[in-house]
Amino acid sequence: MGAFIAKLLLPTISSLVFIPAASVAAKRGFHMEAVVYFFTMFFTAIYHACDGPGLSILCFMKYEILEYFSVYGTAISMWVTLLALGDFDEPKRSSLTMFGVLTSAVRIYQDRLGYGIYSGPIGTAVFMITVKWLQKMKEKKGLYPDKSVYTQQVGPGFCFGALALMLRFYFEEWDYAYVHSFYHVSLAVSFILLLPN
């Protein structure tokens, strides 16, 4: 009975790992990102709580709406994290943020379960960061940013992000509660690592 309850509660409890991500973001001065991580944590936790019996009292919205905002928050979290890594200046940063928010809203409304909800924002952001960093390298005639950023942030951050997406799309059917919970943890660790210090 205890293992059954643990499996029901594990995805809900693991959603709370976005709280440390929000805390680290706020401490580093990324307040918008912190709000987005908190939004993601809130809707993901409520969505998973509504999945199982006994916690349906927490379902203050329709299940489909909670699912939408859980997926939407995750996609936007990825987008704003990568934009923070890219260190874009204003007004470009605000414009790119709104572009991602609006296009993700439409894309997720069309299909909440497909690869495109994450691959589109990630691919676009990585492309923009690559172009910006290559321009900086050309101007600087050297590596940009420093090697330590690649070895301590970008490399590990993308590894945890890739692990999270592999768990989400390829391994969830193994044991949903445990795999999906580890997906939450991997994603939150990725956000923390990718946010600039």
PDB file of C-alpha atoms in Angstrom:
ATOM      1  CA  MET A   1       0.000   0.000   0.000  1.00  0.00           C
ATOM      2  CA  GLY A   2       2.853   2.396   0.862  1.00  0.00           C
ATOM      3  CA  ALA A   3       4.569   1.806  -2.475  1.00  0.00           C
ATOM      4  CA  PHE A   4       1.281   2.475  -4.280  1.00  0.00           C
ATOM      5  CA  ILE A   5       0.814   5.797  -2.474  1.00  0.00           C
ATOM      6  CA  ALA A   6       4.451   6.726  -3.105  1.00  0.00           C
ATOM      7  CA  LYS A   7       4.001   6.086  -6.828  1.00  0.00           C
ATOM      8  CA  LEU A   8       0.909   8.290  -6.839  1.00  0.00           C
ATOM      9  CA  LEU A   9       2.593  11.129  -4.980  1.00  0.00           C
ATOM     10  CA  LEU A  10       6.090  10.950  -6.473  1.00  0.00           C
ATOM     11  CA  PRO A  11       5.404  12.996  -9.645  1.00  0.00           C
ATOM     12  CA  THR A  12       3.614  15.630  -7.546  1.00  0.00           C
ATOM     13  CA  ILE A  13       6.380  15.857  -4.962  1.00  0.00           C
ATOM     14  CA  SER A  14       9.134  15.806  -7.594  1.00  0.00           C
ATOM     15  CA  SER A  15       7.543  18.884  -9.184  1.00  0.00           C
ATOM     16  CA  LEU A  16       8.788  20.795  -6.161  1.00  0.00           C
ATOM     17  CA  VAL A  17      12.361  20.586  -7.514  1.00  0.00           C
ATOM     18  CA  PHE A  18      11.521  23.688  -9.516  1.00  0.00           C
ATOM     19  CA  ILE A  19      11.540  25.653  -6.236  1.00  0.00           C
ATOM     20  CA  PRO A  20      15.355  25.442  -5.927  1.00  0.00           C
ATOM     21  CA  ALA A  21      15.604  26.409  -9.613  1.00  0.00           C
ATOM     22  CA  ALA A  22      13.414  29.460  -8.935  1.00  0.00           C
ATOM     23  CA  SER A  23      15.458  30.300  -5.844  1.00  0.00           C
ATOM     24  CA  VAL A  24      18.782  30.089  -7.692  1.00  0.00           C
ATOM     25  CA  ALA A  25      17.373  32.171 -10.560  1.00  0.00           C
ATOM     26  CA  ALA A  26      16.192  34.887  -8.157  1.00  0.00           C
ATOM     27  CA  LYS A  27      19.520  34.860  -6.306  1.00  0.00           C
ATOM     28  CA  ARG A  28      21.387  35.323  -9.607  1.00  0.00           C
ATOM     29  CA  GLY A  29      19.125  38.231 -10.571  1.00  0.00           C
ATOM     30  CA  PHE A  30      16.958  36.371 -13.093  1.00  0.00           C
ATOM     31  CA  HIS A  31      13.601  37.314 -11.600  1.00  0.00           C
ATOM     32  CA  MET A  32      11.469  36.669 -14.691  1.00  0.00           C
ATOM     33  CA  GLU A  33      12.980  33.198 -14.990  1.00  0.00           C
ATOM     34  CA  ALA A  34      12.275  32.572 -11.296  1.00  0.00           C
ATOM     35  CA  VAL A  35       8.606  33.461 -11.813  1.00  0.00           C
ATOM     36  CA  VAL A  36       8.404  31.142 -14.831  1.00  0.00           C
ATOM     37  CA  TYR A  37       9.970  28.259 -12.855  1.00  0.00           C
ATOM     38  CA  PHE A  38       7.516  28.836 -10.011  1.00  0.00           C
ATOM     39  CA  PHE A  39       4.624  28.888 -12.519  1.00  0.00           C
ATOM     40  CA  THR A  40       5.875  25.586 -13.938  1.00  0.00           C
ATOM     41  CA  MET A  41       6.206  24.034 -10.485  1.00  0.00           C
ATOM     42  CA  PHE A  42       2.725  25.142  -9.450  1.00  0.00           C
ATOM     43  CA  PHE A  43       0.850  23.841 -12.482  1.00  0.00           C
ATOM     44  CA  THR A  44       2.938  20.673 -12.779  1.00  0.00           C
ATOM     45  CA  ALA A  45       2.346  19.799  -9.123  1.00  0.00           C
ATOM     46  CA  ILE A  46      -1.406  20.460  -9.314  1.00  0.00           C
ATOM     47  CA  TYR A  47      -1.661  18.567 -12.613  1.00  0.00           C
ATOM     48  CA  HIS A  48       0.050  15.495 -11.145  1.00  0.00           C
ATOM     49  CA  ALA A  49      -1.966  15.754  -7.930  1.00  0.00           C
ATOM     50  CA  CYS A  50      -5.139  15.599 -10.026  1.00  0.00           C
ATOM     51  CA  ASP A  51      -3.805  12.467 -11.764  1.00  0.00           C
ATOM     52  CA  GLY A  52      -4.387  10.234  -8.767  1.00  0.00           C
ATOM     53  CA  PRO A  53      -7.311   9.524  -6.493  1.00  0.00           C
ATOM     54  CA  GLY A  54      -7.611  11.270  -3.163  1.00  0.00           C
ATOM     55  CA  LEU A  55      -6.072  14.581  -4.173  1.00  0.00           C
ATOM     56  CA  SER A  56      -8.770  15.631  -6.622  1.00  0.00           C
ATOM     57  CA  ILE A  57      -9.836  18.292  -4.128  1.00  0.00           C
ATOM     58  CA  LEU A  58      -6.827  20.275  -5.399  1.00  0.00           C
ATOM     59  CA  CYS A  59      -8.215  20.324  -8.942  1.00  0.00           C
ATOM     60  CA  PHE A  60      -9.491  23.877  -9.168  1.00  0.00           C
ATOM     61  CA  MET A  61      -9.381  23.815 -12.992  1.00  0.00           C
ATOM     62  CA  LYS A  62     -10.292  21.276 -15.620  1.00  0.00           C
ATOM     63  CA  TYR A  63      -7.692  18.548 -16.028  1.00  0.00           C
ATOM     64  CA  GLU A  64      -6.992  19.537 -19.660  1.00  0.00           C
ATOM     65  CA  ILE A  65      -6.230  23.118 -18.634  1.00  0.00           C
ATOM     66  CA  LEU A  66      -3.843  21.935 -15.924  1.00  0.00           C
ATOM     67  CA  GLU A  67      -2.126  19.665 -18.450  1.00  0.00           C
ATOM     68  CA  TYR A  68      -1.839  22.552 -20.916  1.00  0.00           C
ATOM     69  CA  PHE A  69      -0.253  24.906 -18.381  1.00  0.00           C
ATOM     70  CA  SER A  70       2.074  22.186 -17.089  1.00  0.00           C
ATOM     71  CA  VAL A  71       3.453  21.569 -20.586  1.00  0.00           C
ATOM     72  CA  TYR A  72       3.376  25.288 -21.437  1.00  0.00           C
ATOM     73  CA  GLY A  73       5.296  26.214 -18.284  1.00  0.00           C
ATOM     74  CA  THR A  74       7.933  23.599 -19.049  1.00  0.00           C
ATOM     75  CA  ALA A  75       8.408  24.831 -22.631  1.00  0.00           C
ATOM     76  CA  ILE A  76       8.592  28.470 -21.533  1.00  0.00           C
ATOM     77  CA  SER A  77      11.048  27.527 -18.777  1.00  0.00           C
ATOM     78  CA  MET A  78      13.323  26.012 -21.398  1.00  0.00           C
ATOM     79  CA  TRP A  79      12.955  29.085 -23.616  1.00  0.00           C
ATOM     80  CA  VAL A  80      13.710  31.712 -20.952  1.00  0.00           C
ATOM     81  CA  THR A  81      16.632  29.665 -19.595  1.00  0.00           C
ATOM     82  CA  LEU A  82      18.274  29.511 -23.002  1.00  0.00           C
ATOM     83  CA  LEU A  83      17.634  33.216 -23.608  1.00  0.00           C
ATOM     84  CA  ALA A  84      19.302  33.964 -20.265  1.00  0.00           C
ATOM     85  CA  LEU A  85      22.275  31.847 -21.335  1.00  0.00           C
ATOM     86  CA  GLY A  86      22.456  33.828 -24.586  1.00  0.00           C
ATOM     87  CA  ASP A  87      22.673  37.097 -22.615  1.00  0.00           C
ATOM     88  CA  PHE A  88      20.713  39.114 -25.178  1.00  0.00           C
ATOM     89  CA  ASP A  89      20.434  42.878 -24.700  1.00  0.00           C
ATOM     90  CA  GLU A  90      17.171  44.788 -24.439  1.00  0.00           C
ATOM     91  CA  PRO A  91      14.916  45.233 -26.381  1.00  0.00           C
ATOM     92  CA  LYS A  92      15.943  42.060 -28.221  1.00  0.00           C
ATOM     93  CA  ARG A  93      15.577  39.952 -25.064  1.00  0.00           C
ATOM     94  CA  SER A  94      12.009  41.135 -24.392  1.00  0.00           C
ATOM     95  CA  SER A  95      11.027  40.666 -28.023  1.00  0.00           C
ATOM     96  CA  LEU A  96      12.490  37.159 -28.142  1.00  0.00           C
ATOM     97  CA  THR A  97      10.820  36.262 -24.857  1.00  0.00           C
ATOM     98  CA  MET A  98       7.410  37.341 -26.153  1.00  0.00           C
ATOM     99  CA  PHE A  99       8.023  35.556 -29.452  1.00  0.00           C
ATOM    100  CA  GLY A 100       8.679  32.316 -27.569  1.00  0.00           C
ATOM    101  CA  VAL A 101       5.747  32.791 -25.201  1.00  0.00           C
ATOM    102  CA  LEU A 102       3.272  33.400 -28.019  1.00  0.00           C
ATOM    103  CA  THR A 103       4.494  30.764 -30.467  1.00  0.00           C
ATOM    104  CA  SER A 104       4.718  28.147 -27.699  1.00  0.00           C
ATOM    105  CA  ALA A 105       1.141  28.905 -26.648  1.00  0.00           C
ATOM    106  CA  VAL A 106      -0.115  28.209 -30.163  1.00  0.00           C
ATOM    107  CA  ARG A 107       2.090  25.141 -30.704  1.00  0.00           C
ATOM    108  CA  ILE A 108       1.150  23.523 -27.402  1.00  0.00           C
ATOM    109  CA  TYR A 109      -2.529  24.195 -28.025  1.00  0.00           C
ATOM    110  CA  GLN A 110      -2.205  22.225 -31.276  1.00  0.00           C
ATOM    111  CA  ASP A 111      -0.345  19.254 -29.762  1.00  0.00           C
ATOM    112  CA  ARG A 112       0.649  18.848 -26.111  1.00  0.00           C
ATOM    113  CA  LEU A 113       2.458  15.558 -26.487  1.00  0.00           C
ATOM    114  CA  GLY A 114       4.624  15.947 -29.598  1.00  0.00           C
ATOM    115  CA  TYR A 115       8.349  16.535 -29.880  1.00  0.00           C
ATOM    116  CA  GLY A 116       7.799  19.920 -31.504  1.00  0.00           C
ATOM    117  CA  ILE A 117       6.665  21.588 -28.305  1.00  0.00           C
ATOM    118  CA  TYR A 118      10.222  21.405 -27.007  1.00  0.00           C
ATOM    119  CA  SER A 119      12.350  20.942 -30.131  1.00  0.00           C
ATOM    120  CA  GLY A 120      11.101  24.170 -31.712  1.00  0.00           C
ATOM    121  CA  PRO A 121      12.007  26.496 -28.827  1.00  0.00           C
ATOM    122  CA  ILE A 122      15.237  24.638 -28.045  1.00  0.00           C
ATOM    123  CA  GLY A 123      16.391  24.536 -31.670  1.00  0.00           C
ATOM    124  CA  THR A 124      15.571  28.201 -32.247  1.00  0.00           C
ATOM    125  CA  ALA A 125      17.284  29.339 -29.049  1.00  0.00           C
ATOM    126  CA  VAL A 126      20.391  27.217 -29.642  1.00  0.00           C
ATOM    127  CA  PHE A 127      20.642  28.581 -33.196  1.00  0.00           C
ATOM    128  CA  MET A 128      20.386  32.202 -31.981  1.00  0.00           C
ATOM    129  CA  ILE A 129      22.925  31.616 -29.193  1.00  0.00           C
ATOM    130  CA  THR A 130      25.327  29.939 -31.625  1.00  0.00           C
ATOM    131  CA  VAL A 131      25.103  32.840 -34.090  1.00  0.00           C
ATOM    132  CA  LYS A 132      25.636  35.395 -31.322  1.00  0.00           C
ATOM    133  CA  TRP A 133      28.560  33.535 -29.782  1.00  0.00           C
ATOM    134  CA  LEU A 134      30.222  32.982 -33.175  1.00  0.00           C
ATOM    135  CA  GLN A 135      29.962  36.733 -33.874  1.00  0.00           C
ATOM    136  CA  LYS A 136      31.551  37.452 -30.479  1.00  0.00           C
ATOM    137  CA  MET A 137      34.331  34.947 -31.217  1.00  0.00           C
ATOM    138  CA  LYS A 138      34.987  36.638 -34.542  1.00  0.00           C
ATOM    139  CA  GLU A 139      35.186  40.073 -32.857  1.00  0.00           C
ATOM    140  CA  LYS A 140      37.302  38.791 -29.973  1.00  0.00           C
ATOM    141  CA  LYS A 141      39.385  36.463 -32.162  1.00  0.00           C
ATOM    142  CA  GLY A 142      39.171  33.863 -29.431  1.00  0.00           C
ATOM    143  CA  LEU A 143      36.831  31.637 -27.490  1.00  0.00           C
ATOM    144  CA  TYR A 144      33.606  33.203 -26.257  1.00  0.00           C
ATOM    145  CA  PRO A 145      32.455  32.750 -23.558  1.00  0.00           C
ATOM    146  CA  ASP A 146      35.298  31.427 -21.428  1.00  0.00           C
ATOM    147  CA  LYS A 147      36.148  27.728 -21.509  1.00  0.00           C
ATOM    148  CA  SER A 148      34.836  27.348 -17.950  1.00  0.00           C
ATOM    149  CA  VAL A 149      31.339  28.348 -19.110  1.00  0.00           C
ATOM    150  CA  TYR A 150      31.352  25.462 -21.589  1.00  0.00           C
ATOM    151  CA  THR A 151      32.764  22.918 -19.150  1.00  0.00           C
ATOM    152  CA  GLN A 152      30.869  23.932 -16.005  1.00  0.00           C
ATOM    153  CA  GLN A 153      27.557  25.221 -17.362  1.00  0.00           C
ATOM    154  CA  VAL A 154      26.766  24.606 -21.022  1.00  0.00           C
ATOM    155  CA  GLY A 155      28.052  21.028 -21.305  1.00  0.00           C
ATOM    156  CA  PRO A 156      26.539  19.664 -18.087  1.00  0.00           C
ATOM    157  CA  GLY A 157      23.375  21.742 -18.547  1.00  0.00           C
ATOM    158  CA  PHE A 158      22.730  20.389 -22.025  1.00  0.00           C
ATOM    159  CA  CYS A 159      23.525  16.838 -20.846  1.00  0.00           C
ATOM    160  CA  PHE A 160      20.917  17.068 -18.087  1.00  0.00           C
ATOM    161  CA  GLY A 161      18.479  18.684 -20.523  1.00  0.00           C
ATOM    162  CA  ALA A 162      19.016  15.924 -23.086  1.00  0.00           C
ATOM    163  CA  LEU A 163      18.604  13.303 -20.356  1.00  0.00           C
ATOM    164  CA  ALA A 164      15.340  14.929 -19.267  1.00  0.00           C
ATOM    165  CA  LEU A 165      13.948  14.931 -22.805  1.00  0.00           C
ATOM    166  CA  MET A 166      15.018  11.328 -23.432  1.00  0.00           C
ATOM    167  CA  LEU A 167      13.293  10.269 -20.226  1.00  0.00           C
ATOM    168  CA  ARG A 168      10.171  12.220 -21.166  1.00  0.00           C
ATOM    169  CA  PHE A 169       9.808  10.925 -24.705  1.00  0.00           C
ATOM    170  CA  TYR A 170      11.446   7.487 -24.750  1.00  0.00           C
ATOM    171  CA  PHE A 171      11.411   5.907 -21.298  1.00  0.00           C
ATOM    172  CA  GLU A 172       8.274   7.096 -19.486  1.00  0.00           C
ATOM    173  CA  GLU A 173       6.344   3.912 -20.179  1.00  0.00           C
ATOM    174  CA  TRP A 174       8.864   1.863 -18.174  1.00  0.00           C
ATOM    175  CA  ASP A 175       7.687   3.098 -14.790  1.00  0.00           C
ATOM    176  CA  TYR A 176       5.894   6.409 -15.135  1.00  0.00           C
ATOM    177  CA  ALA A 177       6.125   7.592 -11.525  1.00  0.00           C
ATOM    178  CA  TYR A 178       9.873   7.094 -11.158  1.00  0.00           C
ATOM    179  CA  VAL A 179      10.932   8.026 -14.688  1.00  0.00           C
ATOM    180  CA  HIS A 180       8.746  11.129 -14.827  1.00  0.00           C
ATOM    181  CA  SER A 181       9.990  12.208 -11.403  1.00  0.00           C
ATOM    182  CA  PHE A 182      13.587  11.869 -12.552  1.00  0.00           C
ATOM    183  CA  TYR A 183      12.595  13.883 -15.638  1.00  0.00           C
ATOM    184  CA  HIS A 184      11.520  16.733 -13.317  1.00  0.00           C
ATOM    185  CA  VAL A 185      14.807  16.546 -11.402  1.00  0.00           C
ATOM    186  CA  SER A 186      16.949  16.439 -14.565  1.00  0.00           C
ATOM    187  CA  LEU A 187      15.092  19.394 -16.033  1.00  0.00           C
ATOM    188  CA  ALA A 188      15.466  21.509 -12.888  1.00  0.00           C
ATOM    189  CA  VAL A 189      19.191  20.693 -12.654  1.00  0.00           C
ATOM    190  CA  SER A 190      19.559  21.663 -16.315  1.00  0.00           C
ATOM    191  CA  PHE A 191      17.913  25.041 -15.651  1.00  0.00           C
ATOM    192  CA  ILE A 192      20.179  25.717 -12.670  1.00  0.00           C
ATOM    193  CA  LEU A 193      23.316  24.807 -14.616  1.00  0.00           C
ATOM    194  CA  LEU A 194      22.418  26.803 -17.730  1.00  0.00           C
ATOM    195  CA  LEU A 195      21.556  30.044 -15.926  1.00  0.00           C
ATOM    196  CA  PRO A 196      24.592  32.328 -16.003  1.00  0.00           C
ATOM    197  CA  ASN A 197      26.352  32.918 -12.676  1.00  0.00           C
TER     198      ASN A 197
END
